Amino acid sequence: MKIGQKLKGMRIEKGFSTAQVSEKLDISESTYRRYEADKSFPDVFMLDKIAKIYDRDLTDLLPEGLTIINNNNGEHANNAGYVMNQYLSEKLIEQYEERLKEKDEQIAYWKKRAEG
């Protein structure tokens, strides 16, 4: 199951609206909606905040196949040492490719306007 489906299920289970959750996280509602739609992926610190809102463990939020490696060696209690592997990399690549496409479209648009 993807993270967005998990987030939506947990939110509904708690009876929260997207506006309530986004307010608790101190982010825009549109950002939270993108998380639930799997159009954006929260970083590990945001995932930790979300997990606390839903009274869950951070690992409960992760999609299947995503691995967490703790590089802290037990020295810290926070999540600063977590590294997310392949899923996050793939999502970042998708987001960058989408941004590059949008940039190319903008450049073409402005070139056409400048010439015309």
Short mmCIF file of C-alpha atoms in Angstrom, two decimals:
data_model
loop_
_atom_site.label_atom_id
_atom_site.label_comp_id
_atom_site.label_asym_id
_atom_site.label_seq_id
_atom_site.Cartn_x
_atom_site.Cartn_y
_atom_site.Cartn_z
CA MET A 1 0.00 0.00 0.00
CA LYS A 2 1.28 3.45 -0.89
CA ILE A 3 1.83 6.08 1.75
CA GLY A 4 -1.02 8.28 0.50
CA GLN A 5 -3.54 5.49 0.99
CA LYS A 6 -2.20 4.86 4.47
CA LEU A 7 -2.38 8.54 5.40
CA LYS A 8 -5.93 8.88 4.14
CA GLY A 9 -7.03 5.72 5.95
CA MET A 10 -5.49 6.85 9.24
CA ARG A 11 -6.98 10.33 8.89
CA ILE A 12 -10.46 8.93 8.27
CA GLU A 13 -10.02 6.45 11.11
CA LYS A 14 -9.27 9.36 13.48
CA GLY A 15 -12.15 11.41 12.06
CA PHE A 16 -9.93 14.31 11.01
CA SER A 17 -10.38 16.54 7.99
CA THR A 18 -7.42 17.38 5.78
CA ALA A 19 -7.65 20.94 7.12
CA GLN A 20 -7.36 19.73 10.72
CA VAL A 21 -4.34 17.54 9.96
CA SER A 22 -2.57 20.24 7.96
CA GLU A 23 -3.12 22.71 10.79
CA LYS A 24 -1.64 20.28 13.32
CA LEU A 25 1.37 19.79 11.00
CA ASP A 26 1.71 23.52 10.31
CA ILE A 27 1.61 22.98 6.54
CA SER A 28 -0.86 24.03 3.86
CA GLU A 29 -3.87 21.85 3.25
CA SER A 30 -2.84 21.49 -0.41
CA THR A 31 0.53 20.08 0.68
CA TYR A 32 -1.14 17.50 2.87
CA ARG A 33 -3.58 16.62 0.09
CA ARG A 34 -0.58 16.02 -2.22
CA TYR A 35 0.79 13.58 0.37
CA GLU A 36 -2.49 11.65 0.37
CA ALA A 37 -2.59 11.68 -3.45
CA ASP A 38 1.02 10.40 -3.63
CA LYS A 39 1.98 13.47 -5.65
CA SER A 40 4.50 14.52 -3.02
CA PHE A 41 6.42 12.59 -0.39
CA PRO A 42 6.93 13.98 3.13
CA ASP A 43 10.45 13.94 4.51
CA VAL A 44 11.28 11.77 7.50
CA PHE A 45 10.75 14.61 9.96
CA MET A 46 7.26 15.30 8.59
CA LEU A 47 6.51 11.57 8.62
CA ASP A 48 7.45 11.53 12.29
CA LYS A 49 5.08 14.43 13.02
CA ILE A 50 2.30 12.70 11.09
CA ALA A 51 2.89 9.43 12.96
CA LYS A 52 2.52 11.24 16.28
CA ILE A 53 -0.78 12.83 15.21
CA TYR A 54 -2.14 9.40 14.34
CA ASP A 55 -0.59 7.73 17.42
CA ARG A 56 1.42 5.41 15.20
CA ASP A 57 5.01 4.36 14.77
CA LEU A 58 6.90 6.02 11.92
CA THR A 59 7.37 2.68 10.17
CA ASP A 60 3.57 2.18 10.04
CA LEU A 61 3.39 5.07 7.56
CA LEU A 62 5.96 3.77 5.11
CA PRO A 63 4.94 1.99 1.92
CA GLU A 64 5.85 -1.65 1.51
CA GLY A 65 9.35 -2.13 0.14
CA LEU A 66 10.74 1.01 1.75
CA THR A 67 13.63 0.39 4.08
CA ILE A 68 14.86 2.57 6.91
CA ILE A 69 18.47 2.48 7.96
CA ASN A 70 19.39 4.04 11.28
CA ASN A 71 22.86 5.59 11.11
CA ASN A 72 22.74 6.99 14.62
CA ASN A 73 24.33 3.98 16.30
CA GLY A 74 22.04 4.62 19.24
CA GLU A 75 23.60 7.99 20.00
CA HIS A 76 20.49 10.09 19.37
CA ALA A 77 16.79 9.57 19.95
CA ASN A 78 15.71 11.66 16.95
CA ASN A 79 15.29 10.66 13.31
CA ALA A 80 18.21 12.64 11.88
CA GLY A 81 20.08 9.49 10.90
CA TYR A 82 17.35 7.83 8.91
CA VAL A 83 17.94 7.25 5.25
CA MET A 84 15.08 6.37 2.92
CA ASN A 85 16.07 4.25 -0.03
CA GLN A 86 14.69 3.41 -3.43
CA TYR A 87 11.07 4.61 -3.08
CA LEU A 88 12.08 8.12 -2.10
CA SER A 89 14.69 8.24 -4.86
CA GLU A 90 12.13 7.21 -7.44
CA LYS A 91 9.62 9.77 -6.18
CA LEU A 92 12.26 12.51 -6.30
CA ILE A 93 13.21 11.57 -9.83
CA GLU A 94 9.55 11.70 -10.88
CA GLN A 95 9.14 15.13 -9.27
CA TYR A 96 12.30 16.49 -10.90
CA GLU A 97 11.29 15.13 -14.30
CA GLU A 98 7.89 16.81 -13.92
CA ARG A 99 9.54 20.09 -12.94
CA LEU A 100 11.92 19.89 -15.90
CA LYS A 101 9.00 19.30 -18.25
CA GLU A 102 7.19 22.34 -16.79
CA LYS A 103 10.37 24.42 -17.17
CA ASP A 104 10.72 23.40 -20.81
CA GLU A 105 7.09 24.31 -21.45
CA GLN A 106 7.60 27.71 -19.81
CA ILE A 107 10.75 28.38 -21.85
CA ALA A 108 8.95 27.45 -25.08
CA TYR A 109 6.03 29.69 -24.15
CA TRP A 110 8.21 32.71 -23.37
CA LYS A 111 10.37 32.21 -26.47
CA LYS A 112 7.24 32.13 -28.61
CA ARG A 113 5.96 35.33 -26.97
CA ALA A 114 9.31 37.05 -27.44
CA GLU A 115 9.39 36.14 -31.13
CA GLY A 116 5.78 36.91 -31.83
#
